[in-house]
Short mmCIF file of C-alpha atoms and ligand atoms in Angstrom, two decimals:
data_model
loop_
_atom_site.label_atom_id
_atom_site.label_comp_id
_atom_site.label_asym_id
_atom_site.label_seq_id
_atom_site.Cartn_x
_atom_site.Cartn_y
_atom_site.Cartn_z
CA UNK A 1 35.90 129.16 136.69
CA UNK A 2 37.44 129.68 133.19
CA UNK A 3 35.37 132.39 131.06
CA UNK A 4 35.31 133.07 127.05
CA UNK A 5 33.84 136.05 126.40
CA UNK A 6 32.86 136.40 122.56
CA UNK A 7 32.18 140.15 121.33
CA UNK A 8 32.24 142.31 118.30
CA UNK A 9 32.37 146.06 119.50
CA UNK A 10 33.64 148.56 122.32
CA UNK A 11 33.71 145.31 124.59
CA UNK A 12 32.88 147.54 128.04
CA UNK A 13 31.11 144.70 129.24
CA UNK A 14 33.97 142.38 128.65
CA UNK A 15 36.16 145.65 130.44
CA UNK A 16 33.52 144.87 133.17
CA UNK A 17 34.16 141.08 133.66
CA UNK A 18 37.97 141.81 132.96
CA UNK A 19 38.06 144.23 135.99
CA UNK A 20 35.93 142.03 138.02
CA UNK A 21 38.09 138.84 137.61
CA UNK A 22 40.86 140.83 139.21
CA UNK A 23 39.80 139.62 142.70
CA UNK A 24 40.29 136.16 143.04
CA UNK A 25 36.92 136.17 145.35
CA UNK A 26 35.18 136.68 142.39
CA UNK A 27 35.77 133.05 141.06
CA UNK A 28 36.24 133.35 137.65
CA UNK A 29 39.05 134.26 135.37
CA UNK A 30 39.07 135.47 131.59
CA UNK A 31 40.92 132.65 129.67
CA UNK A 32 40.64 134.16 126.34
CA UNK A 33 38.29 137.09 124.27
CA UNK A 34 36.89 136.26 121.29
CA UNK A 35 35.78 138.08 118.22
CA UNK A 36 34.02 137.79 114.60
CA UNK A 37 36.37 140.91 113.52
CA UNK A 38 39.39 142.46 113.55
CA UNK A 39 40.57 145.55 114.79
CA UNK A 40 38.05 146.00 117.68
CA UNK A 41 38.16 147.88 120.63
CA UNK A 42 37.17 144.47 122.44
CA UNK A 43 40.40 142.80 121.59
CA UNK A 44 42.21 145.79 122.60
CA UNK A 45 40.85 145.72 126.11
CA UNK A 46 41.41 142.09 126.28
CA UNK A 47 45.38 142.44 125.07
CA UNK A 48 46.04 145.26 127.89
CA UNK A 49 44.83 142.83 130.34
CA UNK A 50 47.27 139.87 129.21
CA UNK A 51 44.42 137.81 127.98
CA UNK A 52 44.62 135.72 124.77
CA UNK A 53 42.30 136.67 121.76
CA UNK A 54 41.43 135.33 118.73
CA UNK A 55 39.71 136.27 115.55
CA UNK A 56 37.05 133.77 113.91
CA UNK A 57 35.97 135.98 110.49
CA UNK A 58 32.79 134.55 108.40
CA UNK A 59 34.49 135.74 105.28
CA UNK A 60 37.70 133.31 105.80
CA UNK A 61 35.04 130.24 105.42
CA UNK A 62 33.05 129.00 102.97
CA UNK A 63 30.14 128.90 104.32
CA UNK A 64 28.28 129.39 107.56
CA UNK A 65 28.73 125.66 109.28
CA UNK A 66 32.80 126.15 108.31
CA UNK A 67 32.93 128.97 110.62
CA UNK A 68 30.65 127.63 113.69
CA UNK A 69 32.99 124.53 113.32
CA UNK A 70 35.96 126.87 113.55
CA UNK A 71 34.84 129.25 115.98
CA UNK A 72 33.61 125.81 118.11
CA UNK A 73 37.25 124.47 118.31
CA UNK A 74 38.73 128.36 118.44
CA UNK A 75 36.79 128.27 121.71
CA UNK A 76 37.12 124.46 122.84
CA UNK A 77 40.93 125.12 123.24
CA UNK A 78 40.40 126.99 126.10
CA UNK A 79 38.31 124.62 127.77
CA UNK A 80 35.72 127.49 129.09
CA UNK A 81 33.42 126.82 132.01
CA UNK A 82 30.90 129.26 130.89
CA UNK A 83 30.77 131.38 128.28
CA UNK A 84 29.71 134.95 127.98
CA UNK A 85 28.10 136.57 124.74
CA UNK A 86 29.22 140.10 125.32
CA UNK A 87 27.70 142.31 122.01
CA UNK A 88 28.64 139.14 119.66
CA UNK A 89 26.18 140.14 116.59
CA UNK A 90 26.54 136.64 115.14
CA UNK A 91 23.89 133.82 116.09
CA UNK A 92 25.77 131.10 117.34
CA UNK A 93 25.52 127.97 115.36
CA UNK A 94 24.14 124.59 116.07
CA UNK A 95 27.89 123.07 116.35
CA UNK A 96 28.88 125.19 119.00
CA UNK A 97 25.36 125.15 121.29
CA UNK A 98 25.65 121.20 120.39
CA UNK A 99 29.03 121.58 122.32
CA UNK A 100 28.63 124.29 124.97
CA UNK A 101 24.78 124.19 125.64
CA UNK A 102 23.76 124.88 128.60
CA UNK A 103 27.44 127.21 129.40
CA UNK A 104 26.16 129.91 126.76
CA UNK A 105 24.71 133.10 128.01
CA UNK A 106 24.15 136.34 126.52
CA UNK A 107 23.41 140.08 127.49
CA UNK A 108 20.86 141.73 125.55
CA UNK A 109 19.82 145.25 125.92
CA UNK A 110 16.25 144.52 126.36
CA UNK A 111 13.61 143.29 128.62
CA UNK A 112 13.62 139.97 126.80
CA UNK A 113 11.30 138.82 124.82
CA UNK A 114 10.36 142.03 124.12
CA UNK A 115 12.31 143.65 121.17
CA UNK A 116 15.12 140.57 120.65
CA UNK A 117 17.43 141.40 117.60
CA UNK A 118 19.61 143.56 117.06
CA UNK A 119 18.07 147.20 117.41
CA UNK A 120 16.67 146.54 121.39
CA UNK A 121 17.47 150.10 122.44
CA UNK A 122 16.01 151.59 119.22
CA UNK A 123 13.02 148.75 119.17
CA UNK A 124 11.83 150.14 122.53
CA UNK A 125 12.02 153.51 121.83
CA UNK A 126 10.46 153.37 118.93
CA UNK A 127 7.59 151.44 120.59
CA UNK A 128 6.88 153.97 123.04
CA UNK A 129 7.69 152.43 126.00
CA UNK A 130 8.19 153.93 129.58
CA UNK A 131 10.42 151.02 131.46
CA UNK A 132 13.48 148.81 128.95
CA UNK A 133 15.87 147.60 130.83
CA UNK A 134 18.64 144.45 129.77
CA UNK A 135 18.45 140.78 130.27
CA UNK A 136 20.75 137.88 130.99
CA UNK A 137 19.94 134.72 129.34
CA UNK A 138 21.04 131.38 128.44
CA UNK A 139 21.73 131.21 124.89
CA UNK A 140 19.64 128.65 122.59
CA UNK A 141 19.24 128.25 118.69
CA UNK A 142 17.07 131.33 118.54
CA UNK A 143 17.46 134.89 118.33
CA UNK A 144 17.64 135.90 122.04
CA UNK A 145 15.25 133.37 123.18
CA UNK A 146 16.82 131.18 125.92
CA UNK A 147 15.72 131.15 129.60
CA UNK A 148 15.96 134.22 131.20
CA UNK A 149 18.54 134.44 134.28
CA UNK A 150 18.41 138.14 135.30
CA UNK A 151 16.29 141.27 134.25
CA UNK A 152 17.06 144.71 135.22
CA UNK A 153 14.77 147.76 134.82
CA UNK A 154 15.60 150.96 133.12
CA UNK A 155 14.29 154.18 132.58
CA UNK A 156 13.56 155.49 128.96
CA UNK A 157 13.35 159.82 129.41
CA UNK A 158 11.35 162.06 127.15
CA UNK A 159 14.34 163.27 125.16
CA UNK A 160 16.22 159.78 124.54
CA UNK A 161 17.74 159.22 121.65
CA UNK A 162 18.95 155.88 120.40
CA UNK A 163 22.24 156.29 121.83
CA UNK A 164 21.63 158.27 125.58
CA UNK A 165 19.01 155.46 126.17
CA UNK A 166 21.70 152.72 124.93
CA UNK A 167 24.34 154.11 126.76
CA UNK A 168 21.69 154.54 130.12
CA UNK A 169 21.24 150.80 129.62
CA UNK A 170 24.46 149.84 129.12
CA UNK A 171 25.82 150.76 132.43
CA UNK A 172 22.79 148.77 134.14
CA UNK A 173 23.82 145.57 131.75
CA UNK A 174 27.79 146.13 132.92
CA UNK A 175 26.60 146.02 136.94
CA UNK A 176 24.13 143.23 136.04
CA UNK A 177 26.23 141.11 134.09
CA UNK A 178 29.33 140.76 136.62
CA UNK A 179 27.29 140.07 139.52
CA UNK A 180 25.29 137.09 137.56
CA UNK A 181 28.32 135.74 135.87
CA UNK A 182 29.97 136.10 139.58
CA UNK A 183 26.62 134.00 140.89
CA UNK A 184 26.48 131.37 138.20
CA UNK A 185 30.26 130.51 139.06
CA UNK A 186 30.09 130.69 142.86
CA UNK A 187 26.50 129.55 143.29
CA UNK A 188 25.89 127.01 140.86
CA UNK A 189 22.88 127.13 138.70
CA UNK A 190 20.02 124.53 137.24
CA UNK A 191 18.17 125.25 133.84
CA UNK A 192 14.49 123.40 134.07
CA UNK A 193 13.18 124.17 131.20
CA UNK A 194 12.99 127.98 131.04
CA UNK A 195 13.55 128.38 134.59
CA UNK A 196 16.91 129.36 135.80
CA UNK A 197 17.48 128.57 139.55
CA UNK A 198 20.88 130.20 140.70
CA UNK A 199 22.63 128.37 144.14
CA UNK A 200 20.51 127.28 146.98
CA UNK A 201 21.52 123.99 146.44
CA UNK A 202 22.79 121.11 149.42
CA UNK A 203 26.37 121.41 147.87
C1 LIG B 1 25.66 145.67 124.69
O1 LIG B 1 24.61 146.56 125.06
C2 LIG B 1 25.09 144.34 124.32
O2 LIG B 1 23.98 143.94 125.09
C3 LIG B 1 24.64 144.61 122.91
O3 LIG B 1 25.69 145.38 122.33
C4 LIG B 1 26.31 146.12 123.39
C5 LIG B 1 27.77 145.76 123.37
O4 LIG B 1 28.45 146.74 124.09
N1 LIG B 1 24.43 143.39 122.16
P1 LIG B 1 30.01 146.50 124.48
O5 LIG B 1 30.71 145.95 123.24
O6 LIG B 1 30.04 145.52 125.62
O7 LIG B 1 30.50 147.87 124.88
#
């Protein structure tokens, strides 16, 4: 299967996937890295593996449908099976889920739908609570709302900050996130409304 991965940071899940897609068993490949920014570690990661990037910037269109248009084709040349919302912080617009609905997911460091947005790790410690953890989902038109496809549990510890509890999350999301996107591609997957059924299917 061909993956775009879209990002905007470190990119250590996209490392992840990249290192993953080095056995063939796994079934996928990385056929390009995308990103709303330049100089990112992200792109970095994705040039020292030999895989394409490319840059789609809001500020180089006039307005917000200009760029989903343009990031829509950036990614369409690369004919992607699936693609995989790795720390992208821009919503992704009506053009492109018109085009690759249903082949969008995201990983969010939350247990989804609790604290969506941008701040998940902060969100939950802030609230107080005892178990976060990091979803995979199937990207829609809202903010981190699309059917879930994979939850994983994680501890928050009495002297968290922001970043340890991020960082505790993070390598739960890396783990969770190659094995789903390995599943999706092997297995096969059906969205019924919001539930996600992965393989078991007379193939
Ligand atoms: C991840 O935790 C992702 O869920 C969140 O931002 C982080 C990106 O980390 N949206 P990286 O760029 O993959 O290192």
């Amino acid at each position: 299967a061909r993956l775009v991965i879209l990002l905007s940071g470190t990119g250590t899940n996209a490392q992840a996937l990249l290192d993953a897609c080095a056995d063939p068993a796994y079934g996928a490949r990385v056929v390009a890295v995308g990103a709303d920014r330049d100089g990112i570690e992200g792109l970095e990661r994705a040039c020292k593996a030999g895989v394409p990037t490319f840059v789609v910037r809001t500020q180089d269109y006039p307005d917000r449908p200009a760029w989903d248009q343009a990031l829509t084709d950036a990614v369409a040349a690369y004919e992607p099976d699936l693609i995989v919302s790795a720390g992208f912080m821009k919503l992704l617009g009506p053009r492109f889920l018109a085009r690759f609905g249903g082949r969008v997911i995201n990983t969010h460091p939350a247990l989804l739908p609790s604290f969506p947005g941008v701040h998940g790790p902060r969100d939950a410690l802030t609230y107080g609570v005892k178990i976060t953890g990091c979803t995979i989902h199937f990207v829609d038109s809202g903010v981190d709302s699309g059917p879930i496809i994979a939850q994983a549990p994680v501890p928050v510890l009495a002297d968290d900050d922001e970043v340890s509890l991020h960082e505790r999350i993070k390598s739960v999301e890396r783990t969770l996130l190659v094995e789903t996107v390995g599943r999706l591609v092997r297995e096969g997957y059906r969205i019924e409304g919001r539930r996600v059924q992965i393989g078991g299917f007379d193939q």
